[in-house]
């Protein structure tokens, strides 16, 4: 059977690309979605919640040759929307041109202004809650910002241009989804307040133009003379099936996208190389004479001053969030509300030694040998740097807690760029060597900016579909 479009994967990248196609005047009539995982409705995942582990999926589906660095993701209908926490900041304008502005990393082949309208459209679909921002914005957020805590309010007053309520796809008011309950267990929201593909795009599976195949593992993409012709997949029963398509879109994730390309003999010099994510640090602050935990969601405040005041030519920039998890009150039974947890997210840059490779096995091979020198320079000073930024608070003590093993943001293995020698896809997310093959998702990021990547993934997919 011939399809107008075949989309591999059903997470944010795939489904926002699909949304962009459906919005076109001459939208495709026959669309196939191939999903490696099962269709697991929210109520089924809630029923087995206690059995879900962060690393369960990755340990079963990849060979991690450097297991001290875990990679977390979800293989099921909806992909990463099943396990994300719903944070949706945009990448700041200077994050798209670190090479030009600071002499490090790679510039993106597009800029903030190009993506702005697609950011706005994505925020509407996600029903983002937010208020004032550090970047120019053409429309307000669909829902008002979440309530800040008392420490957040002090920092907001001290840094009105650099401290904000973190934009999130966790509803601050009842809307199409219920209002966030503030339990801080967003990996699997107990009341379905966080946006997921299941609760936010239910119409997809009701659309007669769209067919979804579950439990199908893509074997390869067939191609000849610069044209991708179709997809071979191993079905749940072990049989193999071939699907022909006019447009093929890879929307798995930044591990499986390059792996499928390599398995298919579709190679450029950078395919699979540069695997990275932000470096994360957790910091505990004991407040003096000030209570915390009044915020209305799991992460409330968002500090970006370092991304403006640090010229980033000597070390990576970072942003930080304040955490409102109720579980943290156990740190000190005598003053349970005096503790403030801060998570710092440090930008990183592609290192070719970190990579996804293909061998004769049926799993991607992963190697990660550390963050860039620029990220490590910031990490080593993170307690001091964060301490300077939160000086307006009444602080009794501040202490680096731990290096976070993962931020769950897999990026940079199929970067966008101008040349096939230094990148895999062009600025429209189309593979350099094929006229009808699109590579979607955060693997396309040339740098791992400190901001959460999901909103940018969505905006890039809308932009790619709009420019077919």
Short mmCIF file of C-alpha atoms in Angstrom, two decimals, residues 3-464:
data_model
loop_
_atom_site.label_atom_id
_atom_site.label_comp_id
_atom_site.label_asym_id
_atom_site.label_seq_id
_atom_site.Cartn_x
_atom_site.Cartn_y
_atom_site.Cartn_z
CA UNK A 3 1.10 6.25 1.70
CA UNK A 4 1.49 9.97 1.13
CA UNK A 5 3.47 10.23 4.38
CA UNK A 6 5.07 7.65 6.68
CA UNK A 7 6.03 8.94 10.14
CA UNK A 8 8.31 6.84 12.35
CA UNK A 9 7.53 7.43 16.03
CA UNK A 10 4.62 9.14 17.76
CA UNK A 11 6.23 11.59 20.20
CA UNK A 12 6.37 15.38 20.06
CA UNK A 13 8.51 15.64 16.92
CA UNK A 14 6.33 13.27 14.91
CA UNK A 15 2.94 14.49 16.04
CA UNK A 16 3.65 18.19 15.68
CA UNK A 17 5.02 17.50 12.20
CA UNK A 18 1.75 15.66 11.53
CA UNK A 19 -0.23 18.59 12.91
CA UNK A 20 1.62 20.92 10.54
CA UNK A 21 0.78 18.66 7.59
CA UNK A 22 -2.90 18.48 8.54
CA UNK A 23 -3.05 22.27 8.71
CA UNK A 24 -1.84 22.65 5.12
CA UNK A 25 -4.36 23.55 2.42
CA UNK A 26 -3.51 20.44 0.41
CA UNK A 27 -3.00 18.09 3.33
CA UNK A 28 -2.03 14.44 2.70
CA UNK A 29 -4.82 11.89 2.36
CA UNK A 30 -3.08 8.72 3.53
CA UNK A 31 -0.75 8.90 6.55
CA UNK A 32 0.91 6.03 8.40
CA UNK A 33 2.44 6.27 11.88
CA UNK A 34 4.79 3.42 12.83
CA UNK A 35 5.26 3.15 16.60
CA UNK A 36 7.82 0.81 18.18
CA UNK A 37 5.88 0.66 21.45
CA UNK A 38 2.38 -0.20 22.52
CA UNK A 39 -0.71 1.91 22.94
CA UNK A 40 -0.83 2.33 26.72
CA UNK A 41 -3.66 4.65 27.82
CA UNK A 42 -3.13 6.86 30.85
CA UNK A 43 -5.32 4.75 33.13
CA UNK A 44 -3.31 1.61 32.32
CA UNK A 45 0.01 3.28 33.09
CA UNK A 46 -1.42 4.64 36.36
CA UNK A 47 -2.46 1.14 37.37
CA UNK A 48 1.14 -0.12 37.15
CA UNK A 49 2.80 3.10 38.29
CA UNK A 50 4.87 1.56 41.06
CA UNK A 51 6.57 -0.73 38.53
CA UNK A 52 7.78 2.07 36.27
CA UNK A 53 11.47 2.87 36.58
CA UNK A 54 13.27 5.80 34.96
CA UNK A 55 15.88 3.61 33.30
CA UNK A 56 13.69 0.61 32.48
CA UNK A 57 13.16 1.39 28.80
CA UNK A 58 16.73 2.39 27.98
CA UNK A 59 18.37 -0.63 29.61
CA UNK A 60 16.15 -2.94 27.56
CA UNK A 61 16.39 -1.26 24.17
CA UNK A 62 19.99 0.02 23.85
CA UNK A 63 23.47 -1.28 24.59
CA UNK A 64 24.99 1.37 26.82
CA UNK A 65 28.76 0.94 26.69
CA UNK A 66 29.16 3.71 29.28
CA UNK A 67 26.37 2.77 31.73
CA UNK A 68 27.42 5.36 34.29
CA UNK A 69 25.59 7.81 31.99
CA UNK A 70 21.94 6.71 31.66
CA UNK A 71 19.59 7.85 28.89
CA UNK A 72 15.87 8.01 29.67
CA UNK A 73 12.97 7.96 27.24
CA UNK A 74 9.61 6.27 26.71
CA UNK A 75 8.81 3.78 23.96
CA UNK A 76 5.02 3.84 23.64
CA UNK A 77 2.38 5.78 21.77
CA UNK A 78 3.07 9.43 22.62
CA UNK A 79 6.80 8.90 23.17
CA UNK A 80 8.40 11.43 25.49
CA UNK A 81 5.05 13.08 26.29
CA UNK A 82 4.39 10.12 28.58
CA UNK A 83 7.34 10.88 30.85
CA UNK A 84 8.25 14.57 30.45
CA UNK A 85 7.62 17.05 33.29
CA UNK A 86 5.92 19.63 31.06
CA UNK A 87 8.46 22.50 31.23
CA UNK A 88 8.25 24.64 28.08
CA UNK A 89 10.67 27.60 27.95
CA UNK A 90 11.81 28.80 24.54
CA UNK A 91 15.50 28.90 23.67
CA UNK A 92 16.71 32.47 24.14
CA UNK A 93 17.65 34.34 20.94
CA UNK A 94 21.39 34.22 21.75
CA UNK A 95 21.20 30.44 22.13
CA UNK A 96 20.84 30.09 18.36
CA UNK A 97 24.17 31.81 17.61
CA UNK A 98 26.74 30.80 20.22
CA UNK A 99 29.48 30.58 17.59
CA UNK A 100 28.85 34.12 16.30
CA UNK A 101 28.32 35.71 19.71
CA UNK A 102 30.74 33.73 21.90
CA UNK A 103 33.01 31.75 19.57
CA UNK A 104 31.86 28.34 20.86
CA UNK A 105 29.73 25.52 19.52
CA UNK A 106 27.82 25.83 16.25
CA UNK A 107 25.29 28.40 15.10
CA UNK A 108 21.86 27.09 14.23
CA UNK A 109 20.89 27.56 10.55
CA UNK A 110 17.75 29.38 11.72
CA UNK A 111 17.23 32.12 14.30
CA UNK A 112 14.73 32.91 17.02
CA UNK A 113 12.67 35.24 14.84
CA UNK A 114 12.16 32.50 12.26
CA UNK A 115 10.73 30.15 14.88
CA UNK A 116 8.73 32.72 16.86
CA UNK A 117 5.38 32.14 15.14
CA UNK A 118 5.84 28.37 15.45
CA UNK A 119 6.70 28.70 19.14
CA UNK A 120 3.42 30.58 19.56
CA UNK A 121 1.44 27.95 17.67
CA UNK A 122 3.02 25.14 19.69
CA UNK A 123 2.23 26.94 22.97
CA UNK A 124 -1.40 27.11 21.87
CA UNK A 125 -1.59 23.38 21.17
CA UNK A 126 0.16 22.55 24.45
CA UNK A 127 -1.94 25.12 26.39
CA UNK A 128 1.13 26.49 28.11
CA UNK A 129 0.82 28.33 31.42
CA UNK A 130 3.12 31.35 31.61
CA UNK A 131 3.51 35.07 32.13
CA UNK A 132 6.32 37.52 31.43
CA UNK A 133 9.37 36.23 29.58
CA UNK A 134 12.99 37.19 28.82
CA UNK A 135 12.39 36.89 25.06
CA UNK A 136 10.18 38.79 22.59
CA UNK A 137 6.77 37.21 22.21
CA UNK A 138 4.00 37.98 19.73
CA UNK A 139 1.11 36.60 21.80
CA UNK A 140 0.36 35.89 25.47
CA UNK A 141 0.41 32.38 26.84
CA UNK A 142 -2.92 30.50 26.67
CA UNK A 143 -3.07 30.10 30.47
CA UNK A 144 -1.81 32.37 33.28
CA UNK A 145 1.48 31.68 35.05
CA UNK A 146 1.68 29.33 38.00
CA UNK A 147 1.92 30.87 41.47
CA UNK A 148 5.45 31.57 42.67
CA UNK A 149 6.77 30.72 46.13
CA UNK A 150 7.88 33.40 48.61
CA UNK A 151 11.59 32.91 47.74
CA UNK A 152 10.65 33.15 44.05
CA UNK A 153 8.85 36.43 44.66
CA UNK A 154 11.98 37.91 46.29
CA UNK A 155 14.14 36.85 43.35
CA UNK A 156 11.54 38.13 40.90
CA UNK A 157 11.63 41.55 42.56
CA UNK A 158 15.44 41.57 42.60
CA UNK A 159 15.78 40.50 38.93
CA UNK A 160 12.66 41.65 37.05
CA UNK A 161 14.39 41.16 33.69
CA UNK A 162 15.90 37.76 34.49
CA UNK A 163 13.59 35.87 36.85
CA UNK A 164 10.17 34.51 35.92
CA UNK A 165 7.54 31.89 36.49
CA UNK A 166 8.66 28.86 34.47
CA UNK A 167 6.37 28.30 31.45
CA UNK A 168 4.85 24.83 31.61
CA UNK A 169 2.32 22.57 29.88
CA UNK A 170 0.89 21.82 33.32
CA UNK A 171 -2.45 23.59 33.49
CA UNK A 172 -2.54 26.49 35.97
CA UNK A 173 -6.33 26.72 35.58
CA UNK A 174 -8.94 24.15 34.54
CA UNK A 175 -8.99 24.03 30.73
CA UNK A 176 -9.14 21.05 28.39
CA UNK A 177 -7.17 19.36 31.18
CA UNK A 178 -7.65 19.64 34.96
CA UNK A 179 -5.66 22.14 37.01
CA UNK A 180 -2.24 20.94 38.23
CA UNK A 181 -2.57 19.30 41.66
CA UNK A 182 1.01 20.17 42.74
CA UNK A 183 1.98 16.66 43.83
CA UNK A 184 5.33 16.89 42.06
CA UNK A 185 5.06 13.44 40.43
CA UNK A 186 4.93 14.73 36.87
CA UNK A 187 6.68 11.72 35.32
CA UNK A 188 3.15 10.25 35.28
CA UNK A 189 0.62 12.91 36.24
CA UNK A 190 -2.01 11.32 38.50
CA UNK A 191 -4.82 13.57 37.22
CA UNK A 192 -3.69 13.97 33.55
CA UNK A 193 -3.10 17.71 33.92
CA UNK A 194 0.19 17.64 32.02
CA UNK A 195 -0.08 17.70 28.21
CA UNK A 196 0.48 14.36 26.54
CA UNK A 197 -0.06 13.25 22.96
CA UNK A 198 -2.86 11.06 24.26
CA UNK A 199 -4.84 13.78 26.05
CA UNK A 200 -3.96 16.67 23.74
CA UNK A 201 -4.18 15.04 20.31
CA UNK A 202 -6.91 12.44 20.70
CA UNK A 203 -8.31 13.45 17.33
CA UNK A 204 -5.36 11.88 15.50
CA UNK A 205 -6.53 8.30 15.95
CA UNK A 206 -10.08 9.30 15.01
CA UNK A 207 -8.96 10.82 11.69
CA UNK A 208 -9.81 8.54 8.77
CA UNK A 209 -6.68 9.66 6.91
CA UNK A 210 -4.36 8.33 9.63
CA UNK A 211 -3.38 4.75 10.36
CA UNK A 212 -1.27 3.81 13.40
CA UNK A 213 0.73 0.57 13.58
CA UNK A 214 1.87 -0.37 17.11
CA UNK A 215 4.67 -2.68 18.30
CA UNK A 216 6.49 -2.35 14.98
CA UNK A 217 10.28 -1.97 15.02
CA UNK A 218 11.67 -0.18 11.97
CA UNK A 219 14.33 -2.29 10.30
CA UNK A 220 15.45 0.17 7.62
CA UNK A 221 14.47 2.86 5.16
CA UNK A 222 14.76 1.78 1.52
CA UNK A 223 16.17 4.35 -0.88
CA UNK A 224 17.66 4.88 -4.34
CA UNK A 225 19.12 7.85 -6.21
CA UNK A 226 18.38 10.39 -3.48
CA UNK A 227 14.80 9.26 -2.88
CA UNK A 228 13.49 7.44 0.21
CA UNK A 229 11.02 4.85 -1.06
CA UNK A 230 9.60 3.16 2.02
CA UNK A 231 10.09 1.53 5.39
CA UNK A 232 10.61 -2.11 6.41
CA UNK A 233 9.45 -3.00 9.91
CA UNK A 234 9.38 -6.10 12.12
CA UNK A 235 5.87 -6.58 13.45
CA UNK A 236 4.83 -7.83 16.88
CA UNK A 237 4.40 -11.40 15.61
CA UNK A 238 7.93 -11.42 14.18
CA UNK A 239 6.89 -11.00 10.55
CA UNK A 240 8.35 -8.28 8.36
CA UNK A 241 6.27 -5.80 6.45
CA UNK A 242 7.15 -3.14 3.90
CA UNK A 243 5.35 0.21 3.61
CA UNK A 244 5.80 2.52 0.60
CA UNK A 245 5.63 6.28 1.05
CA UNK A 246 6.11 9.54 -0.84
CA UNK A 247 7.48 11.35 2.23
CA UNK A 248 9.30 9.62 5.09
CA UNK A 249 9.72 11.39 8.45
CA UNK A 250 11.99 10.06 11.19
CA UNK A 251 10.60 11.13 14.55
CA UNK A 252 11.91 8.48 16.95
CA UNK A 253 14.47 10.20 19.20
CA UNK A 254 18.11 11.31 19.08
CA UNK A 255 19.29 7.74 19.71
CA UNK A 256 17.02 5.81 17.36
CA UNK A 257 16.93 8.33 14.48
CA UNK A 258 20.67 8.09 13.71
CA UNK A 259 20.63 4.35 14.36
CA UNK A 260 17.90 3.81 11.75
CA UNK A 261 19.80 6.01 9.29
CA UNK A 262 23.01 4.06 9.84
CA UNK A 263 21.20 0.71 9.56
CA UNK A 264 19.74 1.91 6.26
CA UNK A 265 23.13 2.85 4.83
CA UNK A 266 22.22 6.54 4.97
CA UNK A 267 25.37 8.19 6.25
CA UNK A 268 26.91 11.62 6.49
CA UNK A 269 30.09 12.31 8.51
CA UNK A 270 28.12 13.52 11.56
CA UNK A 271 25.35 10.91 11.69
CA UNK A 272 25.16 9.61 15.26
CA UNK A 273 28.02 11.77 16.53
CA UNK A 274 27.83 14.54 19.13
CA UNK A 275 25.41 12.81 21.51
CA UNK A 276 24.85 15.12 24.47
CA UNK A 277 22.48 16.82 26.84
CA UNK A 278 22.77 19.57 29.42
CA UNK A 279 24.87 19.00 32.52
CA UNK A 280 22.65 19.12 35.58
CA UNK A 281 23.44 20.08 39.18
CA UNK A 282 21.26 19.99 42.30
CA UNK A 283 21.85 22.53 45.07
CA UNK A 284 20.27 22.64 48.54
CA UNK A 285 19.67 25.98 50.24
CA UNK A 286 18.66 26.42 53.90
CA UNK A 287 16.66 29.62 54.28
CA UNK A 288 16.76 31.77 57.38
CA UNK A 289 13.44 33.16 58.60
CA UNK A 290 11.69 32.46 55.30
CA UNK A 291 9.39 29.61 54.34
CA UNK A 292 9.24 27.85 50.99
CA UNK A 293 6.81 25.50 49.18
CA UNK A 294 4.00 27.96 48.45
CA UNK A 295 4.41 27.51 44.68
CA UNK A 296 1.66 25.85 42.68
CA UNK A 297 3.57 23.26 40.63
CA UNK A 298 6.69 21.07 40.75
CA UNK A 299 9.11 23.72 39.42
CA UNK A 300 8.12 27.32 39.88
CA UNK A 301 10.89 29.89 39.35
CA UNK A 302 13.12 30.27 36.30
CA UNK A 303 16.38 32.24 36.50
CA UNK A 304 18.24 33.19 33.31
CA UNK A 305 20.57 36.00 34.38
CA UNK A 306 23.73 34.00 33.64
CA UNK A 307 22.64 33.59 30.01
CA UNK A 308 22.79 37.38 29.63
CA UNK A 309 25.58 38.49 31.98
CA UNK A 310 28.12 35.73 31.18
CA UNK A 311 29.75 36.25 27.76
CA UNK A 312 30.10 32.43 27.52
CA UNK A 313 33.43 32.61 25.71
CA UNK A 314 35.20 30.94 28.66
CA UNK A 315 32.49 28.72 30.16
CA UNK A 316 28.98 27.52 29.39
CA UNK A 317 25.93 29.47 30.41
CA UNK A 318 23.25 28.04 32.68
CA UNK A 319 19.68 28.60 33.81
CA UNK A 320 18.15 27.40 37.06
CA UNK A 321 14.77 26.33 38.39
CA UNK A 322 13.43 26.35 41.92
CA UNK A 323 11.82 23.07 42.94
CA UNK A 324 8.54 22.83 44.82
CA UNK A 325 8.38 19.07 45.41
CA UNK A 326 6.57 18.26 48.68
CA UNK A 327 8.93 15.33 49.30
CA UNK A 328 11.77 17.75 50.04
CA UNK A 329 10.21 18.80 53.32
CA UNK A 330 11.71 15.62 54.79
CA UNK A 331 15.21 17.15 54.67
CA UNK A 332 14.79 18.79 58.04
CA UNK A 333 11.87 17.68 60.26
CA UNK A 334 12.47 20.62 62.61
CA UNK A 335 12.00 23.24 59.88
CA UNK A 336 10.53 21.36 56.91
CA UNK A 337 9.60 24.41 54.86
CA UNK A 338 12.91 26.26 55.16
CA UNK A 339 14.70 24.25 52.44
CA UNK A 340 14.92 25.34 48.81
CA UNK A 341 16.10 22.94 46.12
CA UNK A 342 17.62 24.46 42.99
CA UNK A 343 18.35 22.63 39.75
CA UNK A 344 20.90 24.23 37.43
CA UNK A 345 20.93 23.26 33.75
CA UNK A 346 24.24 23.95 31.98
CA UNK A 347 24.50 24.20 28.20
CA UNK A 348 26.71 21.68 26.43
CA UNK A 349 28.29 21.33 23.00
CA UNK A 350 28.75 18.40 20.65
CA UNK A 351 31.77 16.15 21.18
CA UNK A 352 32.35 13.58 18.44
CA UNK A 353 33.62 11.06 21.01
CA UNK A 354 30.04 10.78 22.32
CA UNK A 355 28.02 8.81 19.79
CA UNK A 356 25.38 6.37 18.65
CA UNK A 357 26.70 3.56 16.46
CA UNK A 358 25.35 0.56 14.57
CA UNK A 359 26.61 -3.03 14.65
CA UNK A 360 25.14 -6.44 13.89
CA UNK A 361 22.97 -6.45 17.01
CA UNK A 362 19.37 -5.28 17.14
CA UNK A 363 20.15 -2.37 19.51
CA UNK A 364 21.85 1.02 19.20
CA UNK A 365 25.34 1.12 20.71
CA UNK A 366 25.91 4.14 22.97
CA UNK A 367 29.17 5.74 24.08
CA UNK A 368 29.38 8.85 26.26
CA UNK A 369 32.75 10.03 27.55
CA UNK A 370 31.80 13.23 29.29
CA UNK A 371 30.49 16.74 28.81
CA UNK A 372 32.46 19.43 27.03
CA UNK A 373 35.23 21.38 28.73
CA UNK A 374 33.03 24.49 28.66
CA UNK A 375 30.21 22.74 30.52
CA UNK A 376 32.59 21.27 33.10
CA UNK A 377 34.10 24.70 33.85
CA UNK A 378 30.66 25.95 34.83
CA UNK A 379 29.77 22.77 36.70
CA UNK A 380 32.84 23.05 38.92
CA UNK A 381 31.77 26.54 39.99
CA UNK A 382 28.02 26.00 40.08
CA UNK A 383 27.57 26.33 43.86
CA UNK A 384 29.43 29.66 43.82
CA UNK A 385 27.65 30.93 40.69
CA UNK A 386 24.16 30.05 41.92
CA UNK A 387 25.01 31.46 45.34
CA UNK A 388 25.80 34.84 43.76
CA UNK A 389 22.47 34.87 41.93
CA UNK A 390 20.36 34.08 45.00
CA UNK A 391 22.08 36.57 47.33
CA UNK A 392 18.81 38.54 47.73
CA UNK A 393 17.44 35.60 49.76
CA UNK A 394 18.06 35.22 53.51
CA UNK A 395 20.43 32.24 53.32
CA UNK A 396 21.61 30.22 56.29
CA UNK A 397 23.59 27.75 54.16
CA UNK A 398 24.04 26.66 50.56
CA UNK A 399 25.50 23.34 49.51
CA UNK A 400 26.05 21.51 46.25
CA UNK A 401 23.99 18.33 46.53
CA UNK A 402 24.85 16.13 43.55
CA UNK A 403 25.52 15.90 39.85
CA UNK A 404 22.32 14.84 38.15
CA UNK A 405 23.00 11.72 36.10
CA UNK A 406 20.59 12.80 33.35
CA UNK A 407 18.33 15.65 32.34
CA UNK A 408 16.40 13.23 30.06
CA UNK A 409 17.11 15.46 27.06
CA UNK A 410 18.83 13.39 24.33
CA UNK A 411 20.22 15.75 21.68
CA UNK A 412 22.60 16.65 18.85
CA UNK A 413 23.14 13.35 16.94
CA UNK A 414 21.59 14.54 13.64
CA UNK A 415 22.42 18.27 13.73
CA UNK A 416 20.94 20.88 11.41
CA UNK A 417 23.30 22.95 9.30
CA UNK A 418 24.29 24.26 5.91
CA UNK A 419 26.62 21.46 4.79
CA UNK A 420 26.39 17.64 4.78
CA UNK A 421 30.01 17.56 5.95
CA UNK A 422 29.14 19.22 9.27
CA UNK A 423 25.45 18.38 9.66
CA UNK A 424 22.79 15.81 8.77
CA UNK A 425 19.69 17.90 8.03
CA UNK A 426 19.08 21.33 6.54
CA UNK A 427 17.22 24.16 8.24
CA UNK A 428 13.88 22.61 7.25
CA UNK A 429 14.83 19.30 8.93
CA UNK A 430 15.20 17.61 5.52
CA UNK A 431 18.10 15.20 5.13
CA UNK A 432 20.84 16.78 3.02
CA UNK A 433 21.06 13.83 0.63
CA UNK A 434 17.36 13.07 0.13
CA UNK A 435 14.54 15.14 -1.31
CA UNK A 436 11.77 13.47 0.69
CA UNK A 437 13.37 12.30 3.96
CA UNK A 438 12.83 14.41 7.08
CA UNK A 439 14.76 13.97 10.33
CA UNK A 440 12.92 15.46 13.30
CA UNK A 441 13.49 16.09 16.99
CA UNK A 442 16.21 17.27 19.35
CA UNK A 443 18.85 15.27 17.53
CA UNK A 444 18.69 18.18 15.06
CA UNK A 445 19.91 20.66 17.69
CA UNK A 446 23.46 21.86 16.86
CA UNK A 447 23.96 22.70 20.56
CA UNK A 448 22.38 21.54 23.82
CA UNK A 449 21.05 24.88 25.05
CA UNK A 450 20.25 25.00 28.78
CA UNK A 451 16.51 25.40 28.16
CA UNK A 452 14.22 22.37 28.14
CA UNK A 453 14.05 21.24 24.49
CA UNK A 454 10.44 20.09 24.04
CA UNK A 455 8.87 23.36 22.91
CA UNK A 456 11.66 23.88 20.37
CA UNK A 457 11.16 20.31 19.09
CA UNK A 458 7.48 21.12 18.53
CA UNK A 459 8.19 24.46 16.85
CA UNK A 460 10.81 22.94 14.53
CA UNK A 461 8.39 20.20 13.44
CA UNK A 462 5.66 22.75 12.67
CA UNK A 463 8.20 24.83 10.75
CA UNK A 464 9.41 21.80 8.77
#
